[in-house]
Structures are given as C-alpha cells and as structure tokens.
Amino acid sequence: MKELLHSKSFKKNLRKWIFIYCSVMFVLTIVITYSRYISSKAMVDRARAAKFDVKVSYDSCPSDISGNVTCFDDKMTEARPADKVNFYYTVDTSGLEVATKLVTTIKINNKKTSDGKLYFSNFKLYNIDDGKETPVDITSSEDSINSIENITLGKGKKKQYKLVMDYAYQDVGYSEPIVLENEKFISVDYSATQID
C-alpha cells in the first residue's frame, strides 16, 4: 500500500479523479439549485374561485299587447290584472367562466282569495329568440317558478324570457286593484353552481 501511495502515476491519476469528481459535484449542485429556483418561479400555486357573472334585468312591457292581457313589471305595487298576465325579463350568462348549472327562481307575491283560491296560477315560461317563443321546462309551486339550465363553457348568452300566468278574475274581479305595501308583485333570482 505504501508503494501505491508513493507512485507518481497513482498520485497523478488520483488528483485527476478527485478534480473530475469535484467538478461533476459542483456542476450538479449548480444545475439542481438553478432548476429548483426556475421551477419555483414558473409554478405559482394560486387558487381562485370561479366567476359566476350572471345579470338579470327586468324588461319593460311591449306596447303591442292585445286582448285581455296585462303586463307586469318589476316596479309595480298596484295592479288591476286581466285574465292573462305577462312578465318579461332577461338573463345574461355571457360572463360565466366555467360550465354552470343555472337555476332561475321567479318569486310571485301570490295572495289567496277569501275562499282560498290563488290569484295567479297556470304558470308557463317561454324563451323569446328572434320573436319566436319556445316553452321552457319549469317546476312551480304556489308562489315560485324554477327553471334549470346547464350552460357549457363559452356558450353563455343573453336570453329574454316571458312568464305567462292566469289571473283568477272570476273570483277576484276587476273592481278592486291588488295593492302591495312595500313589496313587489314579482322578482327574479338565480343560483349558479359549477358543473364538473
């Protein structure tokens, strides 16, 4: 072993191998450190809630309503309805950032007559597109109507709706108007959840 350590060729080779080993370790350390630095800068771990930008606007009543039809708007607190009542509103879903299940709820301030009959009944909802009315599937109770729509990403748009309902004019009559104190006859709300 002494002879090996005193050998000139061994010392020369040992110095070479030690220098190569240190050089490789130095380069590996720099590469690993630099790659960790770069990957930490490139990968920002940030979570953000999806944006459910849905706008509901109430439309004014069209001037060409004919027949025994009344039109409500969102500001009415007193009305003398005809046997059919219309209500118009628009839902704009163009600002949705994700695929969404949109549940629209129309609340109606539905009173009862003295003999227990509802003022408004037989609810029908229509989507109005280029003047064409298409029926919309709804579920309804005495004072609310719900419609459900699944909107795929990037397919949201502005849609106008028309709610048609019957007024119990045989039971209530036209002589006295319906008056609501600090309440609205009708309002529209929505609930939006992300579809996976």
Coordinates of C-alpha atoms in Angstrom, one line a residue:
M1 CA 0.0 0.0 0.0
K2 CA 2.9 2.3 0.7
E3 CA 4.3 1.8 -2.7
L4 CA 1.0 2.6 -4.3
L5 CA 0.7 5.9 -2.4
H6 CA 4.3 6.9 -3.4
S7 CA 3.8 6.0 -7.0
K8 CA 3.9 9.1 -9.3
S9 CA 1.4 7.7 -11.8
F10 CA -1.1 6.9 -9.0
K11 CA -0.8 10.4 -7.5
K12 CA -1.3 11.9 -10.9
N13 CA -4.4 9.8 -11.6
L14 CA -5.7 10.3 -8.1
R15 CA -5.5 14.1 -8.5
K16 CA -7.3 13.8 -11.9
W17 CA -10.1 11.7 -10.4
I18 CA -10.5 14.0 -7.4
F19 CA -10.6 17.0 -9.7
I20 CA -13.2 15.4 -12.0
Y21 CA -15.3 14.3 -9.0
C22 CA -15.3 17.8 -7.5
S23 CA -16.1 19.3 -10.9
V24 CA -19.0 17.0 -11.5
M25 CA -20.4 17.6 -8.0
F26 CA -20.1 21.4 -8.5
V27 CA -21.9 21.3 -11.8
L28 CA -24.7 19.0 -10.4
T29 CA -25.2 21.3 -7.4
I30 CA -25.5 24.3 -9.6
V31 CA -27.9 22.6 -12.0
I32 CA -30.1 21.2 -9.3
T33 CA -30.2 24.5 -7.4
Y34 CA -30.9 26.5 -10.5
S35 CA -33.7 24.2 -11.7
R36 CA -35.4 24.4 -8.3
Y37 CA -35.2 28.1 -8.5
I38 CA -36.6 28.3 -12.0
S39 CA -39.4 25.8 -11.3
S40 CA -40.4 27.7 -8.1
K41 CA -40.7 30.9 -10.2
A42 CA -42.6 29.3 -13.0
M43 CA -45.1 27.5 -10.9
V44 CA -47.3 29.9 -8.9
D45 CA -49.7 27.9 -6.7
R46 CA -52.7 30.1 -6.6
A47 CA -56.4 29.1 -6.3
R48 CA -59.1 31.4 -7.4
A49 CA -62.9 31.0 -7.2
A50 CA -64.8 30.7 -10.5
K51 CA -66.6 33.9 -11.6
F52 CA -70.4 33.5 -11.9
D53 CA -71.2 36.8 -13.6
V54 CA -75.0 36.4 -14.3
K55 CA -77.0 39.6 -14.9
V56 CA -80.8 39.6 -14.5
S57 CA -82.7 42.6 -15.9
Y58 CA -86.3 43.3 -16.0
D59 CA -87.8 44.3 -19.4
S60 CA -90.5 46.8 -19.9
C61 CA -93.8 45.6 -21.3
P62 CA -94.1 45.7 -25.1
S63 CA -96.6 48.2 -26.5
D64 CA -98.2 45.7 -28.8
I65 CA -100.0 43.6 -26.2
S66 CA -103.6 42.9 -27.3
G67 CA -106.6 41.0 -26.0
N68 CA -107.4 40.5 -22.4
V69 CA -103.8 40.5 -21.3
T70 CA -102.0 42.6 -18.6
C71 CA -98.2 43.1 -18.4
F72 CA -96.5 43.4 -15.0
D73 CA -93.1 45.0 -14.5
D74 CA -90.8 44.8 -11.5
K75 CA -91.7 48.2 -10.1
M76 CA -95.5 47.6 -9.8
T77 CA -97.0 47.6 -6.3
E78 CA -100.6 48.0 -7.5
A79 CA -102.3 46.3 -10.4
R80 CA -105.7 45.6 -11.9
P81 CA -104.9 42.4 -13.9
A82 CA -106.7 40.9 -16.9
D83 CA -107.4 37.2 -17.2
K84 CA -103.8 36.6 -18.5
V85 CA -100.7 38.3 -17.1
N86 CA -97.3 38.6 -18.8
F87 CA -93.9 39.4 -17.3
Y88 CA -90.7 39.9 -19.3
Y89 CA -87.1 39.6 -18.1
T90 CA -83.6 38.9 -19.5
V91 CA -80.8 36.7 -18.1
D92 CA -77.2 37.4 -19.4
T93 CA -74.9 34.4 -18.8
S94 CA -72.1 35.6 -21.2
G95 CA -69.8 36.4 -18.2
L96 CA -69.6 32.8 -16.9
E97 CA -66.1 31.4 -16.6
V98 CA -67.0 27.8 -16.1
A99 CA -69.6 25.2 -17.1
T100 CA -72.5 26.1 -14.9
K101 CA -75.8 24.8 -13.7
L102 CA -78.1 27.8 -13.5
V103 CA -81.3 27.7 -11.5
T104 CA -83.6 30.7 -12.1
T105 CA -86.3 31.3 -9.5
I106 CA -89.2 33.7 -10.1
K107 CA -91.0 34.7 -6.9
I108 CA -94.6 35.8 -7.2
N109 CA -96.4 37.6 -4.4
N110 CA -99.4 35.3 -4.8
K111 CA -102.3 36.1 -2.5
K112 CA -105.4 34.0 -1.9
T113 CA -109.0 35.0 -2.2
S114 CA -111.3 34.8 0.7
D115 CA -112.4 31.3 -0.4
G116 CA -108.8 30.1 -0.6
K117 CA -108.2 30.3 -4.4
L118 CA -104.9 31.7 -5.6
Y119 CA -104.8 35.0 -7.5
F120 CA -102.2 33.6 -10.0
S121 CA -102.0 30.1 -11.4
N122 CA -101.1 28.0 -14.5
F123 CA -97.6 29.3 -15.0
K124 CA -95.8 29.0 -18.4
L125 CA -92.3 30.2 -19.2
Y126 CA -91.1 31.0 -22.8
N127 CA -87.7 31.8 -24.2
I128 CA -88.0 34.6 -26.8
D129 CA -85.5 34.3 -29.6
D130 CA -85.9 36.4 -32.7
G131 CA -89.6 36.8 -32.0
K132 CA -90.1 33.0 -31.6
E133 CA -91.4 31.8 -28.3
T134 CA -90.1 28.4 -27.1
P135 CA -91.5 26.8 -24.0
V136 CA -89.1 26.2 -21.1
D137 CA -89.4 23.3 -18.6
I138 CA -90.3 24.6 -15.2
T139 CA -91.3 23.4 -11.7
S140 CA -93.7 25.6 -9.9
S141 CA -95.4 26.0 -6.5
E142 CA -98.0 28.5 -5.3
D143 CA -95.5 31.4 -5.2
S144 CA -92.4 30.4 -7.2
I145 CA -91.3 29.1 -10.6
N146 CA -87.9 27.4 -11.1
S147 CA -86.2 26.7 -14.4
I148 CA -82.8 24.8 -14.7
E149 CA -80.3 25.3 -17.5
N150 CA -76.9 23.7 -18.0
I151 CA -74.6 26.1 -19.7
T152 CA -71.3 24.8 -21.2
L153 CA -68.2 26.9 -21.0
G154 CA -68.2 29.7 -23.5
K155 CA -71.8 29.1 -24.5
G156 CA -73.5 31.7 -22.2
K157 CA -75.5 34.4 -23.9
K158 CA -78.3 36.9 -23.3
K159 CA -81.7 35.4 -23.3
Q160 CA -85.1 37.0 -22.9
Y161 CA -88.0 35.2 -21.2
K162 CA -91.7 35.7 -20.9
L163 CA -93.7 34.4 -18.0
V164 CA -97.4 33.9 -18.7
M165 CA -99.9 33.2 -15.8
D166 CA -103.6 33.2 -15.3
Y167 CA -105.3 35.6 -13.0
A168 CA -108.4 34.4 -11.1
Y169 CA -110.6 37.3 -12.4
Q170 CA -113.8 35.3 -12.0
D171 CA -113.1 35.0 -8.2
V172 CA -111.3 38.3 -7.6
G173 CA -112.8 40.5 -10.3
Y174 CA -111.6 43.9 -11.6
S175 CA -113.4 46.2 -9.3
E176 CA -110.6 46.5 -6.7
P177 CA -107.0 46.6 -7.7
I178 CA -104.4 44.4 -6.0
V179 CA -102.3 46.6 -3.8
L180 CA -99.0 45.6 -2.1
E181 CA -97.4 47.7 0.6
N182 CA -93.6 47.9 0.1
E183 CA -93.5 44.7 -1.8
K184 CA -93.1 43.7 -5.4
F185 CA -95.5 41.5 -7.3
I186 CA -92.7 39.6 -9.0
S187 CA -88.9 39.2 -8.7
V188 CA -86.3 37.0 -10.4
D189 CA -83.3 35.5 -8.6
Y190 CA -80.7 32.8 -9.6
S191 CA -78.4 30.2 -8.2
A192 CA -75.2 29.1 -10.1
T193 CA -73.1 26.1 -9.4
Q194 CA -70.1 24.7 -11.3
I195 CA -70.5 21.6 -13.4
D196 CA -67.5 19.2 -13.2

